[in-house]
Short mmCIF file of C-alpha atoms (C1' of nucleotides) in Angstrom, two decimals:
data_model
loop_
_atom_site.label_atom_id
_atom_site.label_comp_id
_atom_site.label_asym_id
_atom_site.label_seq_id
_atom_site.Cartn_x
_atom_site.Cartn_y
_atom_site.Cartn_z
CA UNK A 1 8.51 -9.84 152.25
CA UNK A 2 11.40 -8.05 150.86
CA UNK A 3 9.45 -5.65 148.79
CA UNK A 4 12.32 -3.86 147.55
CA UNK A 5 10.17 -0.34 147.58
CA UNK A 6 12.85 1.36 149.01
CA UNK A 7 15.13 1.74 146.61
CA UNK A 8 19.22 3.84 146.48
CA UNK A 9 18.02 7.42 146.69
CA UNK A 10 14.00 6.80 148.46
CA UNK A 11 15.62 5.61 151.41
CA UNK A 12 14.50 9.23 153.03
CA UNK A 13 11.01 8.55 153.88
CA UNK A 14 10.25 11.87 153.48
CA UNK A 15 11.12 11.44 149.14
CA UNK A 16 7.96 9.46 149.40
CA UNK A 17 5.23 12.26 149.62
CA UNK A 18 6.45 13.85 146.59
CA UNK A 19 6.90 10.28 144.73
CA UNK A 20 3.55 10.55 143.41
CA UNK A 21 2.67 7.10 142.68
CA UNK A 22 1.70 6.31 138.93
CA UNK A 23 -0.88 3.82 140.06
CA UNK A 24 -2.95 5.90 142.07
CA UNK A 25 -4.70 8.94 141.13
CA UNK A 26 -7.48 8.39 143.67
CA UNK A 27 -9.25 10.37 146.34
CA UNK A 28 -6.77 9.66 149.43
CA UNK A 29 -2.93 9.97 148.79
CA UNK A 30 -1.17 6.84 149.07
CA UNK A 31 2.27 7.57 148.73
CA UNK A 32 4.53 3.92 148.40
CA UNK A 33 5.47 3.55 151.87
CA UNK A 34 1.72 3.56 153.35
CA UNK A 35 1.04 1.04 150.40
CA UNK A 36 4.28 -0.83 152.25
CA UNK A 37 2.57 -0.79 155.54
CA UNK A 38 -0.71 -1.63 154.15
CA UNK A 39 0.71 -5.17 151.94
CA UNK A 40 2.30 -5.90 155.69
CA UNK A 41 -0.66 -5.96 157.59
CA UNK A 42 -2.62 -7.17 154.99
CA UNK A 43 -0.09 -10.40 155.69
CA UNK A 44 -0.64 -10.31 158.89
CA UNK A 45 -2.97 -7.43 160.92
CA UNK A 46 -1.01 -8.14 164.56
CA UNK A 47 2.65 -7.63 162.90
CA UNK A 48 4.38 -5.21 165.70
CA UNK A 49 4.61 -1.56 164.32
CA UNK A 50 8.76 -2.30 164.94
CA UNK A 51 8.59 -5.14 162.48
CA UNK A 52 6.66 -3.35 160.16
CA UNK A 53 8.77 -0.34 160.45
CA UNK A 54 11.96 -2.82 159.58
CA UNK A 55 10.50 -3.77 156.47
CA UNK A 56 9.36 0.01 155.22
CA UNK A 57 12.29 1.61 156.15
CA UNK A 58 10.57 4.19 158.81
CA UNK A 59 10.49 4.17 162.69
CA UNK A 60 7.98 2.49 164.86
CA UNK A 61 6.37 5.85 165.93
CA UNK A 62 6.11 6.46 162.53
CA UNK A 63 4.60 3.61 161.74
CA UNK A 64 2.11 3.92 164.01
CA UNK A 65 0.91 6.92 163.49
CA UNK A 66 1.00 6.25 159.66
CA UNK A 67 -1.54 3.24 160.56
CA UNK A 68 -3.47 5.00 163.00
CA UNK A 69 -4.39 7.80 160.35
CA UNK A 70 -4.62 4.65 157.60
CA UNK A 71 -7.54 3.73 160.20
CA UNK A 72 -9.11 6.91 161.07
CA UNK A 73 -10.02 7.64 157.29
CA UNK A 74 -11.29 4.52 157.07
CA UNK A 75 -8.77 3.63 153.90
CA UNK A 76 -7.68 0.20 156.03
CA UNK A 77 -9.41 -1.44 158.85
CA UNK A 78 -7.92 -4.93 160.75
CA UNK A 79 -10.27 -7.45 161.53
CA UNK A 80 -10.49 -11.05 161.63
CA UNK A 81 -12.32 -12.74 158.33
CA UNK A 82 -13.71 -16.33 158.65
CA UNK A 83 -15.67 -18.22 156.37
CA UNK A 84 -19.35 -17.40 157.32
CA UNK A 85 -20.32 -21.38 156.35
CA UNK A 86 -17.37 -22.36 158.88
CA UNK A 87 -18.85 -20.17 161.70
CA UNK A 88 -22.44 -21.22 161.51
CA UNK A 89 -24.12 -18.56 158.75
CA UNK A 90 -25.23 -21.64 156.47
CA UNK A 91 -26.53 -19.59 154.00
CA UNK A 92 -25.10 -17.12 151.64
CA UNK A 93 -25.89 -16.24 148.26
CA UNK A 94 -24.81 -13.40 145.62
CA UNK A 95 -27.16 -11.17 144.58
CA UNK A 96 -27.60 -9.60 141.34
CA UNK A 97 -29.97 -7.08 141.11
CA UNK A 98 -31.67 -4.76 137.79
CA UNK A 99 -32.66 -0.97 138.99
CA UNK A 100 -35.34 1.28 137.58
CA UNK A 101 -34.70 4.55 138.75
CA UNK A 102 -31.67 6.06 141.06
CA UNK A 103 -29.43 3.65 142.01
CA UNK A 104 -27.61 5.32 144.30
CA UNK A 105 -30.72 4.94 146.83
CA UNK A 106 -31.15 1.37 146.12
CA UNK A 107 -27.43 0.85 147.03
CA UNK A 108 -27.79 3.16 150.35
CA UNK A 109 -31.05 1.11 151.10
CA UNK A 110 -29.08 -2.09 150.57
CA UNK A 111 -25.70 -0.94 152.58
CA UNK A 112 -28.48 -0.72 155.80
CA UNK A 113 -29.42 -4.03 155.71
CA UNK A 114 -27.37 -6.10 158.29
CA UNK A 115 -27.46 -8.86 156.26
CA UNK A 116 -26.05 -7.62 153.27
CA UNK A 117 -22.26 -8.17 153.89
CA UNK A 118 -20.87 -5.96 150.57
CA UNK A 119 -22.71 -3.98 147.78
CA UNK A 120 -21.01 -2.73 144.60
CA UNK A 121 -22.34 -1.07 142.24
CA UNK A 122 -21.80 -2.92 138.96
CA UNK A 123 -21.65 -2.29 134.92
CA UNK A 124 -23.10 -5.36 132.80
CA UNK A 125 -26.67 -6.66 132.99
CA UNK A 126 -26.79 -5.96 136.87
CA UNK A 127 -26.92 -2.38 138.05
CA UNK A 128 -25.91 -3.71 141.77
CA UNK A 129 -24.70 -6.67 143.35
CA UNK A 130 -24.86 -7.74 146.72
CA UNK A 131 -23.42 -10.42 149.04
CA UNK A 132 -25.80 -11.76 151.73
CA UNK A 133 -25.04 -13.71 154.73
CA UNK A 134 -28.17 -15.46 156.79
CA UNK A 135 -28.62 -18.40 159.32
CA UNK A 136 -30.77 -20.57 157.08
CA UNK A 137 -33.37 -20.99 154.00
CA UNK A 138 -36.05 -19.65 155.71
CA UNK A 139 -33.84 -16.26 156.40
CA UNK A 140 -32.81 -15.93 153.02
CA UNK A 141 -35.82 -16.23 151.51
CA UNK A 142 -36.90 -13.75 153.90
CA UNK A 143 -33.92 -11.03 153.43
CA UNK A 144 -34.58 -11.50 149.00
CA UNK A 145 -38.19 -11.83 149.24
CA UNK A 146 -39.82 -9.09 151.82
CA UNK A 147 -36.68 -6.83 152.08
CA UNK A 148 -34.38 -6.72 148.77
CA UNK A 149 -37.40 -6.87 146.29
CA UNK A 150 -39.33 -4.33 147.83
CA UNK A 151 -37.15 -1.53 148.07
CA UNK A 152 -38.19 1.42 145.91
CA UNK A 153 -36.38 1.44 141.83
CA UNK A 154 -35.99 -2.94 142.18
CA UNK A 155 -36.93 -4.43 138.95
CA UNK A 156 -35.41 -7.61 139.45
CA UNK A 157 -33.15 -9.92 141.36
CA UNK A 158 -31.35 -13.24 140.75
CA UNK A 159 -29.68 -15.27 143.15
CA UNK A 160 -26.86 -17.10 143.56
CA UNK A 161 -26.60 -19.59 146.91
CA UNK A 162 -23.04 -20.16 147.59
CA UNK A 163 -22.40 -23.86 147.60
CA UNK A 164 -18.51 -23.65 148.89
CA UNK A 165 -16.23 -20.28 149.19
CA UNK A 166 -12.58 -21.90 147.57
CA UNK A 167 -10.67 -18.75 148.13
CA UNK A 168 -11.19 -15.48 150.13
CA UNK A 169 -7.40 -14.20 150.19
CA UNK A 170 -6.80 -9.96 151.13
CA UNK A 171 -3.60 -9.93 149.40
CA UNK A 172 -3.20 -7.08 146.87
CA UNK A 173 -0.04 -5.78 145.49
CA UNK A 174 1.82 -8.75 147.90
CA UNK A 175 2.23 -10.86 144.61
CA UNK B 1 -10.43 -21.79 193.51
CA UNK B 2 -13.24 -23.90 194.59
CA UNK B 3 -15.05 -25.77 192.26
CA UNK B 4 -18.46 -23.23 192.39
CA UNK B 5 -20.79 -25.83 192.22
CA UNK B 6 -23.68 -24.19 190.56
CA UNK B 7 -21.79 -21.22 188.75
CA UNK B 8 -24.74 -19.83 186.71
CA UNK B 9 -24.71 -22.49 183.85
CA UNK B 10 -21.61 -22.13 181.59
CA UNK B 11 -19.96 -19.51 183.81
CA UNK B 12 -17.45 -21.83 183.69
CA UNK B 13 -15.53 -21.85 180.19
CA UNK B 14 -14.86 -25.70 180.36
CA UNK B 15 -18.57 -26.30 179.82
CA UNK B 16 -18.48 -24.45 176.51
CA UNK B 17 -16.86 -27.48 174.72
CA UNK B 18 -19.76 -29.69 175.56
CA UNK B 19 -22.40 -27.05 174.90
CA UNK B 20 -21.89 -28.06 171.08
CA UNK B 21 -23.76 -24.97 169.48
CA UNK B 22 -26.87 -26.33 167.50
CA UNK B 23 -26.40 -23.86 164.78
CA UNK B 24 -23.35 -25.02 163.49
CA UNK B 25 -22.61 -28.39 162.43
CA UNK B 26 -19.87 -27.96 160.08
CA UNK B 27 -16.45 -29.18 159.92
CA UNK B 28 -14.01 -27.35 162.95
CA UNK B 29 -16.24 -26.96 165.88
CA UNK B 30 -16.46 -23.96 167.05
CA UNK B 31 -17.91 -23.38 170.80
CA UNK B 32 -19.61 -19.91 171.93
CA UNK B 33 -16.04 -18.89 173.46
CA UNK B 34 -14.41 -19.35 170.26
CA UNK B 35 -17.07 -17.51 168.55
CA UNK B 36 -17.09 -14.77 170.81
CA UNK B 37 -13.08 -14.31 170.38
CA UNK B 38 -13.94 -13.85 166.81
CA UNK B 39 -16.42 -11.43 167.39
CA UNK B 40 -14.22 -9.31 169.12
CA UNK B 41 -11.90 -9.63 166.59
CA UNK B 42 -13.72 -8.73 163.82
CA UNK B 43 -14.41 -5.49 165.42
CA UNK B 44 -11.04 -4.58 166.10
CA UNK B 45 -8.03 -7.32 164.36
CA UNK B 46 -5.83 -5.70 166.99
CA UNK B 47 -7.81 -6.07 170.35
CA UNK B 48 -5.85 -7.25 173.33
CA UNK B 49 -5.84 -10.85 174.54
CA UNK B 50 -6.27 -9.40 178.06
CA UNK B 51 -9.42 -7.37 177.23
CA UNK B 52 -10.93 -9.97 174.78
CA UNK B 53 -10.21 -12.51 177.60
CA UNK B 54 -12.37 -9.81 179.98
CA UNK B 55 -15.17 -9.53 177.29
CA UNK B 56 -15.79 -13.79 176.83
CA UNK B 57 -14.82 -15.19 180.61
CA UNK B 58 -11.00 -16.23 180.08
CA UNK B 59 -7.61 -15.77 180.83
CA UNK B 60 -5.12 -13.61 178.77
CA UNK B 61 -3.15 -16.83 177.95
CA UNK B 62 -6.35 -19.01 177.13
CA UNK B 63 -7.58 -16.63 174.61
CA UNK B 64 -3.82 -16.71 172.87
CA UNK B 65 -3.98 -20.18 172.47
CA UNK B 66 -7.16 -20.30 171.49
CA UNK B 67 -6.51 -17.35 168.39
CA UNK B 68 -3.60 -19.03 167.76
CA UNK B 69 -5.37 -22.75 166.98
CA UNK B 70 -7.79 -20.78 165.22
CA UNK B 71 -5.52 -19.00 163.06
CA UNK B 72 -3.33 -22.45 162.81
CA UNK B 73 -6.64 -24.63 161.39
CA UNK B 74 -7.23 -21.40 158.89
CA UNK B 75 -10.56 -21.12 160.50
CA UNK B 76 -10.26 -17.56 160.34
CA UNK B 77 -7.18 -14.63 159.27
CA UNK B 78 -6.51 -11.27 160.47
CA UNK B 79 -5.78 -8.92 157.98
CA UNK B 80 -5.81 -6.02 156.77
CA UNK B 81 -8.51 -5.25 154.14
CA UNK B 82 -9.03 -1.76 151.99
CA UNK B 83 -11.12 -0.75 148.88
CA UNK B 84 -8.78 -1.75 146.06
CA UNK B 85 -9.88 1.29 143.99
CA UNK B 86 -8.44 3.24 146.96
CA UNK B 87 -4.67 1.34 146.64
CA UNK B 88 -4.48 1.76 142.93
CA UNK B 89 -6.36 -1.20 142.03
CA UNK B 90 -8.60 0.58 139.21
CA UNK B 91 -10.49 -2.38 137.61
CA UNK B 92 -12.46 -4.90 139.59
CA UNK B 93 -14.70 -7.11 138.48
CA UNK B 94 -17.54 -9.90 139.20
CA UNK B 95 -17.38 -12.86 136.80
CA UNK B 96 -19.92 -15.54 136.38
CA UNK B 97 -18.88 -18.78 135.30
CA UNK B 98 -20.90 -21.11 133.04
CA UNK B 99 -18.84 -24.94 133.48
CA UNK B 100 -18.97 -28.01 131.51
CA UNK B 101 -17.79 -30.91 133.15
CA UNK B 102 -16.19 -30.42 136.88
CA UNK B 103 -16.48 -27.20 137.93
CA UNK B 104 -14.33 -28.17 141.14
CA UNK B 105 -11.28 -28.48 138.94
CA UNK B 106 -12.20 -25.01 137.09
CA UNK B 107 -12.22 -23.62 140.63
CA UNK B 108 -8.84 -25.16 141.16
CA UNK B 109 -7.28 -23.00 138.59
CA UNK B 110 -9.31 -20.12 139.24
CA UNK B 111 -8.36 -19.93 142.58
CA UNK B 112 -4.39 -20.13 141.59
CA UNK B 113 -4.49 -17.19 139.56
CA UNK B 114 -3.22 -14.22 141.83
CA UNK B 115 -5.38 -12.23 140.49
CA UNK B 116 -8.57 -13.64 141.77
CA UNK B 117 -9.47 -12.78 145.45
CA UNK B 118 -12.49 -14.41 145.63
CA UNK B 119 -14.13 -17.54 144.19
CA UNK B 120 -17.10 -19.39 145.23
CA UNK B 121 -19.23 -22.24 143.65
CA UNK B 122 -22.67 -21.39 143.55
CA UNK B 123 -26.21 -22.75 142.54
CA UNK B 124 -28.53 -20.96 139.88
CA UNK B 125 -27.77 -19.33 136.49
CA UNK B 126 -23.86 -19.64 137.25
CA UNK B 127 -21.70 -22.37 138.42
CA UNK B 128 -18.93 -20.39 139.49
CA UNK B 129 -18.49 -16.89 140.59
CA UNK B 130 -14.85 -15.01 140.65
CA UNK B 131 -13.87 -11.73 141.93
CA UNK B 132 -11.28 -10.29 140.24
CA UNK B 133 -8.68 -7.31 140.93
CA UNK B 134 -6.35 -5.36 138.01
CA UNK B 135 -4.22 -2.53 138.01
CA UNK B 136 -6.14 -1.05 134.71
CA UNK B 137 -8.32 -2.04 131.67
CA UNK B 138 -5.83 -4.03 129.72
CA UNK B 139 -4.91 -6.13 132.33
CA UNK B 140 -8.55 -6.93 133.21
CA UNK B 141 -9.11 -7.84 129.35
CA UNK B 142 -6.29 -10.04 129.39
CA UNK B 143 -7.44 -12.17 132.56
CA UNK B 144 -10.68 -12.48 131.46
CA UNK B 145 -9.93 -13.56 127.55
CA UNK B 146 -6.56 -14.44 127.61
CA UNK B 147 -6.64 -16.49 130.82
CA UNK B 148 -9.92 -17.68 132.11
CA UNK B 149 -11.77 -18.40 128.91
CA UNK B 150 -8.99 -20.84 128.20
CA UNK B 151 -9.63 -22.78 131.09
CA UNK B 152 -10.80 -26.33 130.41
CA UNK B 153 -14.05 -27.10 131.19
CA UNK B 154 -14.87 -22.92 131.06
CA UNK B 155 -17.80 -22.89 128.68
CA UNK B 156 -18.31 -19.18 129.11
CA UNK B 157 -18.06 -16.23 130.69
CA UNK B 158 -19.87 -12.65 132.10
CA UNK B 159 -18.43 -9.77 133.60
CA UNK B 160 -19.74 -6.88 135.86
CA UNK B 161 -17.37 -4.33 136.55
CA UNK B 162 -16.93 -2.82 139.79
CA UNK B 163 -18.35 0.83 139.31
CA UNK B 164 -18.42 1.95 143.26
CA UNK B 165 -17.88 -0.38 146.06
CA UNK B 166 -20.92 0.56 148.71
CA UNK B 167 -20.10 -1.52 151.41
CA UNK B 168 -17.58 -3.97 153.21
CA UNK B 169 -17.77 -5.02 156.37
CA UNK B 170 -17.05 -8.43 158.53
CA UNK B 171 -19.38 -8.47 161.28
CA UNK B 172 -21.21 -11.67 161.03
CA UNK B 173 -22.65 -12.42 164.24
CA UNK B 174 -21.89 -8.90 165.96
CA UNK B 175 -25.81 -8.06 164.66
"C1'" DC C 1 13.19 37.72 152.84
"C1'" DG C 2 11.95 36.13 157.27
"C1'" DC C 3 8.41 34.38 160.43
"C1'" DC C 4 5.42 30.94 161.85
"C1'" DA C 5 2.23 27.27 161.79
"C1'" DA C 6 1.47 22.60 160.06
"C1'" DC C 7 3.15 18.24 159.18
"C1'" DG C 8 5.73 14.12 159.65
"C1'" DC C 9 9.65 11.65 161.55
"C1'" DT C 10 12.75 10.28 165.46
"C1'" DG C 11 14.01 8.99 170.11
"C1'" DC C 12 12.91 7.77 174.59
"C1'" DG C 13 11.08 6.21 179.05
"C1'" DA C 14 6.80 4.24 181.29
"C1'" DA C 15 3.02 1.33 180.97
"C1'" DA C 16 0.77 -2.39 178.87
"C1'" DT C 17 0.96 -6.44 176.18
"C1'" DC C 18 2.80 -10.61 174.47
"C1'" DC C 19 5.00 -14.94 175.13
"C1'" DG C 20 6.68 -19.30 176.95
"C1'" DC C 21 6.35 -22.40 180.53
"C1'" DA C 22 5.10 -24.93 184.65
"C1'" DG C 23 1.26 -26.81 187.00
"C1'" DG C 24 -3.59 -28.20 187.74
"C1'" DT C 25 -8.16 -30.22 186.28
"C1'" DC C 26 -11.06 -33.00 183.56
"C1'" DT C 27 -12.02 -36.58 180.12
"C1'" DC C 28 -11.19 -40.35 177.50
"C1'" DC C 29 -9.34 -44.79 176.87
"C1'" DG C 30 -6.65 -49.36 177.49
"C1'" DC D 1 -5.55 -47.56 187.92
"C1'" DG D 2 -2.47 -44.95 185.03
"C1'" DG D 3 -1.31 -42.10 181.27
"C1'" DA D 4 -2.07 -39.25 177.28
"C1'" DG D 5 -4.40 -35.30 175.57
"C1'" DA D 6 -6.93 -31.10 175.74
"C1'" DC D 7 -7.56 -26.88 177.96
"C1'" DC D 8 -7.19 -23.52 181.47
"C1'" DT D 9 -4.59 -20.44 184.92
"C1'" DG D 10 -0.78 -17.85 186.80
"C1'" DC D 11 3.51 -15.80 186.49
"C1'" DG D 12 7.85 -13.62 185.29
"C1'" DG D 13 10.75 -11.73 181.48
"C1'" DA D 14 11.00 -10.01 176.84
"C1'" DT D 15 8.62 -7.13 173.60
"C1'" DT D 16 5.52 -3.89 172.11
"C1'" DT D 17 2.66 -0.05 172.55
"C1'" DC D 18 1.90 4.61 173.84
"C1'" DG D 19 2.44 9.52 174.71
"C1'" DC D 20 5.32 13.27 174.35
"C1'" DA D 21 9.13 16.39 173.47
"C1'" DG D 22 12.20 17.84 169.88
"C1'" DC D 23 13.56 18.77 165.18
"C1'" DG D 24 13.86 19.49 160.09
"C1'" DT D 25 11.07 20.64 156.03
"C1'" DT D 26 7.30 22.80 153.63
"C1'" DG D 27 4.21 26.32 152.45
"C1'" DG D 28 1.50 30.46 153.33
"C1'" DC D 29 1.90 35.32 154.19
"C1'" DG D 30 3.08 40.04 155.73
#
DNA sequence: CGCCAACGCTGCGAAATCCGCAGGTCTCCG
DNA sequence: CGGAGACCTGCGGATTTCGCAGCGTTGGCG
């Protein structure tokens, strides 16, 4: 917690937007205090907006309009994460899957599929992998059998049942 | 507050605890109530007590405690949660594990390496499969060589790199 | 150069939420 | 029967959230 980002001369907030960030030369400009806010939430999503504010070095308003805009272009969202196996999805399985063909519309075919829980698009002998979450065998075997392989461009799959999840943490840049 | 003798089956929270959910039969047990706090919460981490209370039949103060225990046993976190490439994380990374000997211990060390958000044991080609998150190229070469190879018991190794997360979402059981 | 709109932060009450606690019910034992 | 434990409700007081007005800076433009 004391993420000494605010250094001597940065203590004006308003330093930050021209900071610039080495790290990030992404789409959405993250200057160092919204990556402040961000590592705070991502310790805990109900910290108070005062408490938050504290540890950034900006005022609550501030802070809450900082996450609210965080939110609305969908760079952060706050939810609850569980371990599907804890909360009754007893089956879940990686997914690695070999493309013929655009794989852009295999991914957006995928990413419409309630079941499939996160799709990235990979380099290395997969062209996509997917995480799948389903009730039981018989669900699973549907979702990879009648769904995954029959989507337009799918080679191949291979699959991966997940026997126990040992670590699931949402931590970046907090170590 | 009369006792409503026949309150429309399970109108009444208290019955929930006996109900004992046929689906799951793992460890914590988890009634509908608590599942339907979660549900809530894994559309919005920042939801009201008073309006989740509204949306699963129970008070403001009932649903606290009942986040709170949930939170306490680790059965689920709220947190913040963002597309690393998006925060400056530049290389990600899937990595399937091929173990000799106990994979649980491998998975032990895995999972205290900061570095890896994610690792699950899983049947099929792989015994072990690791997400992991770097600031750039080097620092991805030197987890996977430098670090994980040389874990006991690691026989060997294969890496996907994260080209273009599709989709991430946390809404098991909302379907 | 000066004007003005856009943006982001601060400060401040009012409203809503969170929090701790006392009290009640039900169940499970010895 | 009596008591411990689990869980819920209700209720004030403390805290937080929310909306808004005000202000300094930036950047485009006549």
């Amino acid at each position: 917690m004391h993420s000494e980002l605010v250094a001597s001369r940065s203590a004006d907030p308003r330093d930050s937007r021209e900071i610039r960030e080495s790290r990030n030369g992404s789409s959405p400009h993250l200057d160092a205090v919204s990556l402040g806010i961000i590592e705070q939430l991502q310790e805990d999503g109900r910290r108070p907006y005062a408490a938050i504010g504290k540890a950034v070095g900006l005022s609550e308003a501030a802070v809450r309009q900082r996450v609210q805009k965080l939110l609305d272009q969908g760079v952060m969202q706050i939810v609850a994460v569980t371990d599907p196996l804890t909360v009754g999805f007893r089956r879940q399985a990686m997914v690695g899957i070999h493309v013929e063909g655009d794989v852009e519309s295999v991914a957006d075919a995928l990413t419409s599929m309630s079941e499939c829980e996160y799709v990235v698009m990979t380099a290395g002998s997969f062209d996509l992998m997917v995480e799948i979450v389903c009730e039981d065998d018989d669900h699973l075997l549907e979702v990879i059998n009648k769904r995954i392989r029959l989507i337009p461009g799918v080679r191949s799959t291979e699959s991966f049942v997940y026997l126990k999840l040992k670590k699931q943490t949402y931590m970046w840049g907090t170590r």
